[in-house]
XYZ file of C-alpha atoms in Angstrom:
587
model
C -26.441 -23.416 6.023
C -27.108 -25.253 2.749
C -25.654 -28.808 2.598
C -22.190 -28.788 1.014
C -23.313 -30.635 -2.031
C -26.230 -28.437 -2.435
C -23.996 -25.414 -2.541
C -21.959 -26.997 -5.176
C -24.983 -28.051 -7.154
C -26.300 -24.496 -7.193
C -23.043 -23.242 -8.646
C -23.137 -25.827 -11.379
C -26.878 -25.253 -12.031
C -25.990 -21.655 -12.655
C -23.157 -22.701 -15.109
C -25.727 -24.860 -17.134
C -28.071 -22.012 -17.368
C -25.362 -19.661 -18.260
C -24.446 -22.023 -21.085
C -28.032 -21.993 -22.324
C -29.243 -25.374 -20.770
C -31.784 -25.973 -17.971
C -30.138 -25.840 -14.636
C -31.886 -29.099 -13.570
C -29.008 -30.836 -15.184
C -26.455 -29.419 -12.769
C -26.981 -31.864 -9.969
C -23.785 -32.803 -8.267
C -22.909 -36.145 -6.641
C -19.941 -37.671 -4.833
C -17.310 -39.121 -7.163
C -17.378 -42.778 -7.987
C -13.781 -42.417 -8.907
C -12.197 -40.620 -5.903
C -8.694 -41.386 -7.320
C -9.572 -38.786 -10.127
C -11.887 -36.251 -8.440
C -14.011 -35.460 -5.495
C -17.343 -34.639 -7.137
C -18.986 -35.180 -10.411
C -21.927 -34.122 -12.531
C -23.476 -36.433 -15.165
C -26.138 -34.069 -16.170
C -24.680 -33.472 -19.699
C -25.798 -37.007 -20.744
C -29.593 -36.590 -20.266
C -29.229 -33.020 -21.467
C -27.808 -34.220 -24.687
C -31.134 -35.994 -25.532
C -33.063 -32.856 -24.687
C -30.923 -30.498 -26.747
C -29.925 -32.958 -29.480
C -26.382 -32.224 -29.028
C -23.251 -34.240 -28.056
C -22.922 -34.720 -24.279
C -19.234 -33.912 -24.564
C -19.955 -30.528 -26.157
C -22.521 -29.663 -23.454
C -19.951 -30.617 -20.753
C -17.323 -28.520 -22.470
C -19.650 -25.515 -22.461
C -20.355 -25.802 -18.803
C -16.664 -26.409 -17.953
C -15.648 -23.061 -19.788
C -18.165 -21.197 -17.543
C -16.463 -22.665 -14.441
C -12.757 -22.246 -15.330
C -12.268 -19.093 -13.190
C -14.508 -20.277 -10.271
C -13.517 -19.252 -6.738
C -14.905 -22.670 -5.603
C -13.269 -25.222 -7.846
C -9.572 -25.887 -8.080
C -10.058 -28.045 -11.134
C -13.031 -28.738 -13.465
C -12.478 -31.252 -16.410
C -14.527 -33.508 -18.609
C -14.081 -37.307 -18.963
C -15.556 -40.103 -21.069
C -18.662 -39.251 -23.028
C -19.531 -36.141 -20.940
C -18.880 -36.638 -17.310
C -17.833 -33.348 -15.532
C -15.320 -33.891 -12.660
C -14.555 -31.440 -9.846
C -11.963 -30.846 -7.284
C -12.904 -28.075 -4.768
C -10.467 -25.403 -3.702
C -9.104 -26.039 -0.039
C -10.033 -22.401 0.699
C -13.691 -23.048 0.030
C -13.512 -26.346 1.943
C -12.202 -24.691 5.049
C -14.500 -21.701 4.728
C -17.414 -24.242 4.858
C -15.958 -26.062 7.741
C -15.497 -22.939 9.793
C -19.023 -22.075 9.228
C -20.040 -25.595 10.315
C -18.051 -25.233 13.441
C -19.802 -22.038 14.525
C -23.396 -23.134 13.540
C -25.737 -24.867 15.786
C -26.146 -28.602 14.624
C -23.110 -28.035 12.426
C -25.184 -25.975 9.999
C -27.830 -28.679 9.456
C -31.060 -26.892 8.552
C -34.138 -27.625 10.576
C -37.149 -28.989 8.676
C -38.900 -26.186 6.731
C -42.248 -27.722 7.598
C -41.976 -29.507 10.902
C -44.246 -32.467 11.279
C -45.892 -34.230 14.240
C -44.761 -37.780 13.940
C -45.795 -40.664 16.148
C -43.562 -43.687 16.109
C -45.044 -46.953 17.388
C -42.267 -49.138 18.561
C -41.645 -51.588 21.331
C -44.694 -53.568 21.175
C -44.047 -55.798 24.234
C -46.652 -57.881 25.762
C -47.346 -57.302 29.711
C -46.902 -60.270 31.847
C -44.025 -61.421 29.687
C -40.313 -60.544 30.015
C -38.655 -58.744 27.108
C -36.736 -61.175 24.957
C -34.390 -60.739 22.019
C -37.302 -60.598 19.632
C -38.105 -57.214 21.065
C -34.630 -55.875 20.554
C -34.752 -54.602 17.012
C -37.974 -52.629 17.348
C -36.617 -50.778 20.355
C -33.197 -50.044 18.957
C -34.390 -49.097 15.488
C -37.444 -47.069 16.645
C -35.311 -45.192 19.279
C -32.799 -44.102 16.634
C -35.389 -42.993 14.097
C -37.107 -41.050 16.910
C -33.936 -39.247 17.593
C -33.133 -38.558 14.033
C -36.543 -37.112 13.466
C -36.347 -34.967 16.649
C -32.849 -33.614 15.501
C -34.256 -32.306 12.315
C -36.867 -30.363 14.252
C -39.883 -32.548 14.095
C -42.262 -33.047 17.015
C -41.845 -36.775 17.806
C -44.055 -38.905 20.027
C -42.721 -42.359 20.795
C -45.391 -44.938 21.906
C -44.406 -48.341 23.359
C -47.971 -49.668 22.433
C -48.137 -52.489 24.918
C -49.936 -55.731 24.206
C -52.073 -55.436 27.443
C -55.590 -56.434 26.527
C -55.460 -59.837 24.875
C -55.774 -63.450 25.696
C -52.405 -63.548 27.485
C -54.008 -61.429 30.234
C -56.828 -64.060 30.571
C -54.253 -66.874 30.749
C -52.508 -65.122 33.707
C -55.926 -64.616 35.475
C -56.996 -68.096 34.992
C -53.592 -69.532 36.165
C -53.508 -67.210 39.224
C -57.090 -68.568 40.182
C -55.784 -72.101 39.887
C -52.942 -71.317 42.246
C -54.633 -68.835 44.714
C -58.431 -69.277 44.481
C -58.713 -67.620 47.779
C -57.589 -64.264 46.628
C -60.340 -61.557 46.883
C -60.109 -60.861 43.096
C -62.029 -64.134 42.644
C -64.831 -63.512 45.167
C -67.885 -62.281 43.309
C -69.302 -61.022 46.719
C -66.131 -59.078 47.758
C -67.041 -55.494 48.309
C -64.031 -53.932 50.059
C -60.883 -52.399 48.555
C -58.657 -54.717 46.687
C -55.092 -55.047 48.013
C -52.632 -52.362 46.855
C -49.774 -54.756 46.767
C -49.688 -57.058 43.717
C -50.214 -60.764 44.456
C -46.997 -61.679 42.434
C -43.468 -60.360 41.704
C -42.052 -59.786 38.192
C -40.170 -63.163 38.588
C -43.476 -64.938 39.532
C -45.355 -63.196 36.790
C -42.642 -64.243 34.377
C -43.243 -67.940 35.452
C -47.034 -67.772 35.499
C -47.670 -66.844 31.895
C -45.469 -69.561 30.238
C -47.006 -72.068 32.568
C -50.533 -70.927 31.725
C -49.770 -70.783 27.988
C -48.304 -74.401 27.924
C -51.310 -75.628 29.824
C -53.853 -73.927 27.559
C -52.287 -75.476 24.420
C -52.775 -78.936 25.795
C -55.884 -78.657 27.988
C -59.181 -77.398 26.227
C -60.731 -76.596 29.524
C -57.813 -74.338 30.466
C -58.080 -72.577 27.151
C -61.738 -72.020 27.565
C -61.097 -70.648 31.138
C -58.549 -68.205 29.677
C -61.023 -67.009 27.061
C -63.678 -66.730 29.610
C -61.379 -64.619 31.989
C -60.412 -62.371 28.967
C -64.025 -61.792 28.140
C -64.923 -60.972 31.665
C -61.932 -58.707 31.947
C -62.840 -56.736 28.826
C -66.456 -56.447 30.076
C -65.092 -54.716 33.284
C -65.242 -57.377 35.932
C -64.002 -55.445 39.049
C -61.704 -58.184 40.447
C -60.229 -58.854 36.993
C -59.575 -55.251 36.385
C -57.802 -54.963 39.675
C -55.648 -57.967 38.747
C -54.968 -56.397 35.310
C -53.836 -53.207 36.861
C -51.368 -55.105 39.049
C -49.998 -56.838 35.981
C -49.635 -53.599 34.225
C -47.708 -51.880 37.121
C -45.438 -54.745 37.778
C -44.744 -55.344 34.080
C -44.285 -51.699 33.206
C -41.772 -51.067 35.950
C -39.745 -54.116 34.638
C -40.059 -52.943 31.088
C -38.910 -49.437 31.865
C -35.892 -50.906 33.557
C -34.867 -53.163 30.597
C -35.688 -50.585 27.987
C -33.607 -48.033 30.020
C -30.609 -50.296 29.818
C -30.704 -49.894 26.146
C -31.163 -45.986 26.390
C -34.629 -46.380 24.981
C -37.309 -44.009 26.168
C -41.008 -43.664 25.400
C -43.267 -40.507 25.635
C -46.396 -42.840 25.802
C -46.857 -45.960 27.676
C -50.253 -46.724 26.094
C -51.510 -50.095 25.047
C -54.287 -51.932 23.284
C -56.544 -51.315 26.156
C -56.454 -47.529 25.581
C -58.056 -48.025 22.114
C -60.850 -50.083 23.571
C -63.280 -47.216 24.191
C -62.939 -46.094 20.501
C -64.060 -49.420 19.003
C -67.878 -49.130 19.441
C -68.149 -45.812 17.750
C -65.590 -46.703 15.011
C -67.748 -49.888 14.239
C -70.904 -47.941 14.230
C -69.331 -45.341 11.695
C -67.977 -48.298 9.459
C -71.285 -49.979 9.431
C -73.553 -46.903 9.015
C -71.330 -45.867 5.942
C -71.545 -49.444 4.422
C -67.891 -50.184 4.537
C -68.510 -53.435 6.263
C -70.221 -56.729 5.378
C -70.534 -60.151 6.842
C -68.373 -63.089 5.678
C -68.862 -66.452 7.299
C -70.394 -64.729 10.281
C -67.391 -62.334 10.673
C -67.582 -58.636 10.045
C -65.077 -57.520 7.435
C -63.929 -54.689 5.120
C -62.580 -55.453 1.700
C -59.297 -53.815 1.180
C -58.153 -55.423 -2.061
C -57.786 -53.184 -5.204
C -58.266 -54.040 -8.931
C -54.674 -53.479 -9.779
C -53.119 -55.676 -6.972
C -50.537 -58.160 -8.040
C -50.965 -60.219 -5.012
C -53.869 -61.342 -2.783
C -54.857 -58.937 0.011
C -57.665 -60.577 2.116
C -60.382 -58.632 3.816
C -59.497 -57.112 7.182
C -61.667 -58.935 9.931
C -62.964 -56.545 12.483
C -65.136 -58.795 14.658
C -64.965 -62.580 14.596
C -68.289 -64.647 14.412
C -68.433 -64.732 18.158
C -68.140 -60.889 18.372
C -64.462 -60.756 19.479
C -62.204 -58.020 18.245
C -58.859 -58.663 16.587
C -55.445 -56.950 16.355
C -56.590 -55.076 13.157
C -59.656 -53.807 15.009
C -57.484 -52.407 17.844
C -54.844 -51.048 15.519
C -57.517 -49.039 13.504
C -59.133 -47.824 16.821
C -55.574 -46.672 17.887
C -55.368 -44.720 14.679
C -58.693 -43.086 15.539
C -57.284 -42.333 19.085
C -54.076 -40.862 17.738
C -55.778 -38.634 15.367
C -58.052 -37.307 17.917
C -55.327 -36.801 20.645
C -52.301 -35.608 18.479
C -53.403 -34.874 14.848
C -50.214 -36.294 13.532
C -48.822 -35.692 10.071
C -47.270 -39.270 10.084
C -47.457 -42.457 11.986
C -44.463 -44.737 11.797
C -44.699 -48.509 12.713
C -41.409 -50.201 13.540
C -42.402 -53.769 13.532
C -41.133 -57.256 12.343
C -41.466 -57.422 8.547
C -43.505 -60.581 8.768
C -46.285 -58.325 9.900
C -46.273 -56.475 6.525
C -49.655 -57.813 5.220
C -51.431 -57.029 8.631
C -50.328 -53.409 8.251
C -51.048 -53.216 4.610
C -54.689 -54.348 5.503
C -54.839 -51.766 8.378
C -53.543 -48.853 6.358
C -55.726 -49.546 3.410
C -58.806 -49.785 5.633
C -57.909 -46.509 7.420
C -57.594 -44.692 4.020
C -60.576 -46.297 2.293
C -62.992 -45.632 5.093
C -61.572 -42.072 5.676
C -60.678 -42.835 9.214
C -57.274 -41.415 8.050
C -57.398 -38.697 5.442
C -54.860 -38.412 2.684
C -52.549 -36.097 4.370
C -51.810 -38.452 7.175
C -48.850 -40.736 6.138
C -48.991 -44.183 7.527
C -45.570 -45.856 7.241
C -44.464 -49.387 8.035
C -40.962 -50.075 8.648
C -40.455 -53.873 8.641
C -37.217 -55.069 10.152
C -35.502 -58.381 9.615
C -34.553 -61.021 12.206
C -31.643 -61.246 14.458
C -30.200 -64.749 13.804
C -27.769 -66.998 15.476
C -24.673 -68.294 13.643
C -26.833 -71.167 12.410
C -28.952 -68.696 10.376
C -32.059 -69.199 12.573
C -33.644 -66.850 14.978
C -31.162 -66.198 17.959
C -31.764 -68.629 20.823
C -30.032 -69.590 24.083
C -27.618 -72.561 24.143
C -30.587 -74.570 25.588
C -32.685 -73.705 22.565
C -34.969 -71.205 24.162
C -35.687 -67.713 23.623
C -33.156 -65.558 25.487
C -34.364 -62.812 27.816
C -33.298 -59.259 26.756
C -31.902 -58.817 30.251
C -29.696 -61.865 29.924
C -28.445 -60.806 26.469
C -27.594 -57.323 27.786
C -25.629 -58.851 30.699
C -23.938 -61.257 28.373
C -22.533 -58.563 26.108
C -21.598 -56.306 29.071
C -19.537 -59.203 30.555
C -17.925 -59.791 27.206
C -16.970 -56.176 27.067
C -15.745 -56.152 30.727
C -13.443 -59.150 29.846
C -11.715 -57.135 27.031
C -10.964 -54.122 29.229
C -7.184 -54.057 30.196
C -6.559 -55.201 33.786
C -3.657 -52.650 34.055
C -5.969 -49.573 33.765
C -6.466 -47.543 37.008
C -10.278 -47.915 36.893
C -12.240 -48.454 40.018
C -14.641 -51.423 40.084
C -17.563 -49.065 39.730
C -15.926 -47.233 36.738
C -15.078 -50.529 35.006
C -18.794 -51.685 35.431
C -19.960 -48.384 33.870
C -17.413 -48.489 30.960
C -18.390 -52.146 30.271
C -22.024 -51.157 30.242
C -21.519 -48.410 27.822
C -19.187 -50.494 25.558
C -21.536 -53.447 25.664
C -24.609 -51.386 24.825
C -22.668 -49.764 21.899
C -21.601 -53.217 20.605
C -25.136 -54.487 20.738
C -26.864 -51.400 19.273
C -24.343 -50.640 16.569
C -24.181 -54.347 15.611
C -27.870 -54.107 14.939
C -28.082 -50.644 13.507
C -25.166 -51.037 11.037
C -27.403 -53.413 9.024
C -30.126 -52.316 6.705
C -33.259 -52.360 8.721
C -35.007 -54.928 6.385
C -32.040 -57.210 6.503
C -31.759 -60.288 8.670
C -28.458 -60.472 10.337
C -26.261 -62.725 12.477
C -25.618 -61.779 15.983
C -21.920 -62.409 16.487
C -20.822 -61.463 20.010
C -17.224 -61.625 19.347
C -17.335 -59.498 16.139
C -19.713 -56.891 17.536
C -17.608 -56.337 20.629
C -14.265 -56.153 18.796
C -12.218 -52.882 19.256
C -11.342 -53.198 15.548
C -13.436 -53.120 12.317
C -16.909 -51.699 11.841
C -18.127 -51.978 15.404
C -19.509 -49.895 18.180
C -16.498 -50.287 20.442
C -14.183 -49.108 17.523
C -16.189 -45.924 17.172
C -16.097 -45.281 20.974
C -12.326 -45.941 21.081
C -11.961 -43.286 18.360
C -14.047 -40.784 20.463
C -12.044 -41.535 23.559
C -8.809 -41.100 21.675
C -9.790 -37.725 20.519
C -10.915 -36.775 24.054
C -7.555 -37.874 25.372
C -5.761 -35.699 22.762
C -7.747 -32.645 23.553
C -7.385 -33.084 27.397
C -3.568 -33.422 26.917
C -3.619 -30.385 24.653
C -5.458 -28.309 27.297
C -3.059 -29.516 29.994
C -0.116 -28.201 27.752
C -1.914 -24.927 27.355
C -2.772 -25.449 23.572
C -6.163 -23.970 22.621
C -8.120 -24.541 19.416
C -7.748 -21.718 16.904
C -10.786 -19.749 15.876
C -10.458 -20.871 12.356
C -9.405 -24.223 10.814
C -6.596 -23.575 8.322
C -6.395 -25.072 4.827
C -5.103 -28.739 4.827
C -1.454 -29.479 4.655
C -1.821 -33.021 3.457
C -4.073 -35.436 1.694
C -5.392 -37.211 4.699
C -6.218 -33.940 6.438
C -8.104 -32.947 3.252
C -9.997 -36.228 3.139
C -10.959 -35.786 6.824
C -12.339 -32.328 6.053
C -14.286 -33.655 3.040
C -15.976 -36.323 5.192
C -16.896 -33.755 7.846
C -18.620 -31.393 5.369
C -20.844 -34.423 4.325
C -22.463 -34.532 7.810
C -25.716 -32.862 6.571
C -26.080 -35.359 3.694
C -25.652 -38.375 6.002
C -28.220 -37.184 8.551
C -30.793 -36.103 6.073
C -30.305 -39.143 3.909
C -30.891 -41.297 7.024
C -34.030 -39.294 7.908
C -35.449 -39.585 4.333
C -35.041 -43.414 4.274
C -35.513 -44.056 7.892
C -32.261 -45.868 7.668
C -29.926 -45.486 10.773
C -27.387 -47.636 8.978
C -26.424 -44.619 6.802
C -25.381 -42.834 9.900
C -23.385 -45.878 10.984
C -21.625 -45.953 7.584
C -20.771 -42.244 7.808
C -19.392 -42.520 11.443
C -17.250 -45.577 10.570
C -15.841 -43.770 7.492
C -15.160 -40.656 9.608
C -13.541 -42.721 12.323
C -11.225 -44.439 9.766
C -10.145 -41.134 8.328
C -9.527 -39.548 11.701
C -7.437 -42.479 12.765
C -5.431 -42.339 9.591
C -4.958 -38.530 10.213
C -3.869 -39.330 13.822
C -1.162 -41.861 12.610
C 0.165 -39.735 9.897
C 0.450 -36.531 11.892
C 2.136 -35.911 15.250
C -0.600 -33.627 16.606
C 0.688 -32.772 20.165
C 4.228 -32.668 19.160
C 3.731 -30.380 16.051
C 6.168 -27.426 16.351
C 4.062 -25.106 14.153
C 1.773 -23.620 16.870
C -0.730 -22.272 14.301
C -1.010 -25.555 12.580
C -1.327 -27.423 15.977
C -4.033 -25.020 17.032
C -5.862 -25.570 13.724
C -5.650 -29.352 14.239
C -7.139 -29.049 17.719
C -9.949 -27.114 16.226
C -10.406 -29.805 13.640
C -10.379 -32.531 16.220
C -13.023 -30.632 18.310
C -15.286 -30.558 15.291
C -14.718 -34.168 14.500
C -15.448 -35.135 18.154
C -18.652 -33.042 18.025
C -19.929 -34.746 14.911
C -19.009 -38.332 16.093
C -20.632 -37.675 19.472
C -23.791 -36.303 17.752
C -24.013 -39.213 15.445
C -23.594 -41.805 18.137
C -26.335 -39.929 20.167
C -28.641 -40.249 17.147
C -28.010 -44.042 17.369
C -28.862 -44.023 21.024
C -25.134 -44.735 21.907
C -23.327 -43.049 24.790
C -19.559 -42.425 24.816
C -17.266 -42.819 27.796
C -14.583 -40.389 28.924
C -12.079 -43.124 28.780
C -11.775 -46.828 28.226
């Protein structure tokens, strides 16, 4: 199916052409005066310049061609040449009934499906997830789901930080605490223990202790750097410790990401790109892309028309150590080799913008990535506390993600009414779903690049533009449909024309589903889906309050309304799923 607005545009384009004008001027849009009309076309104004004719006269010509339309109830001009439209209810319901019977509500799959890799997550092993990891996970998961829904092949990669100095810090701290472990015995020749020498809780304590010591003790920092160097050179005992760190950390990460309904196709890290670095550096050197600057190996990525300074990207420091840019370039090499993607999307803190600008420019300049590969950086803003600063615990520390999830779950549980006949197990599950919806919707309803304030009470409210409000709407519809089924009322095969204004408004919002999803995909903006779902929920609740659905005596009208509710529920559930939000059966 064509999107509703596209179908209208095609009709108006034909009218422009029939009037002797280029059809390009017939593009339709939603009305910015919904009190006057539903849709509008402003094409007569730019057409006036091309045809040296008053825009009002061009608009009048087009309106005359549409006067006997089967699609429009009313077409009229306004102002200097705006054309306003109200569609016929018969056309509206015809489109709705087609949506109802089509897969994905008539949304067309991508004509040229892409292979898209989304790099999100970015957690460092040996450290617990904290609130700073929240946005990448939530936004990346939603973008992944939206791309998949439109028919693209999408590969989500957590891209762990698993090969840097933090690993050397853990190894050196472990040596200080347990020097007797076989990993530190250069003469050890047996099999290393299969059980890790630490739990996730112990590991979570080891790293901050090591980091704190290294910042104040030069010898400790040197020991960490030495351990990192020896690990990356393949020292067997350190490789064994590293594998323990990975297994313990990854199990915990999967648990915490899973609590947010976030899943990854790949659990790769910086270490996976290590083997690609030597050949990549050899290629860059042999093709004269690199030069030395103060002992470091760099590639210039600045352009003559730059309006701000873009420093060279450093591939090797003067001591021969690689940097994040080196690893990120090698990861692009690896991804091209393994998956030949059309697009790689990085969902990362916007403060990393310059870094990725350097990496992307270097990849293109050196032909590591050809012109057809799109490299896109989606930089997100910061989640702040009410003081406007990055969100902290009451004690001023960085809150662990697990603790934040528990906090918002407990808040949701406290708002569930005690008089419901929920078992303790069901209460816990409903609180989990509501809490996760509050957290994720509170994030995703903001523009990705925008900093926002984490407000627990507002996010978890059952009123207003919140996740719980959307869930409450979904549950209300499920309850009505369940009661209708118990009463023996089935949905009609066809939705009938609307009998009142709010029913018509609800229908008009439903037919805009395709625009909302495609617009969100084009801009990589889940907040557009949030806005659509919130508006749809408001319209349904108005419809619910103004019409006695279950007590309606006209059985045909009631059956039509049940069909309309089923369509509304399907679209709300689909939209929530694209945000990574579940919906309960009751609450």
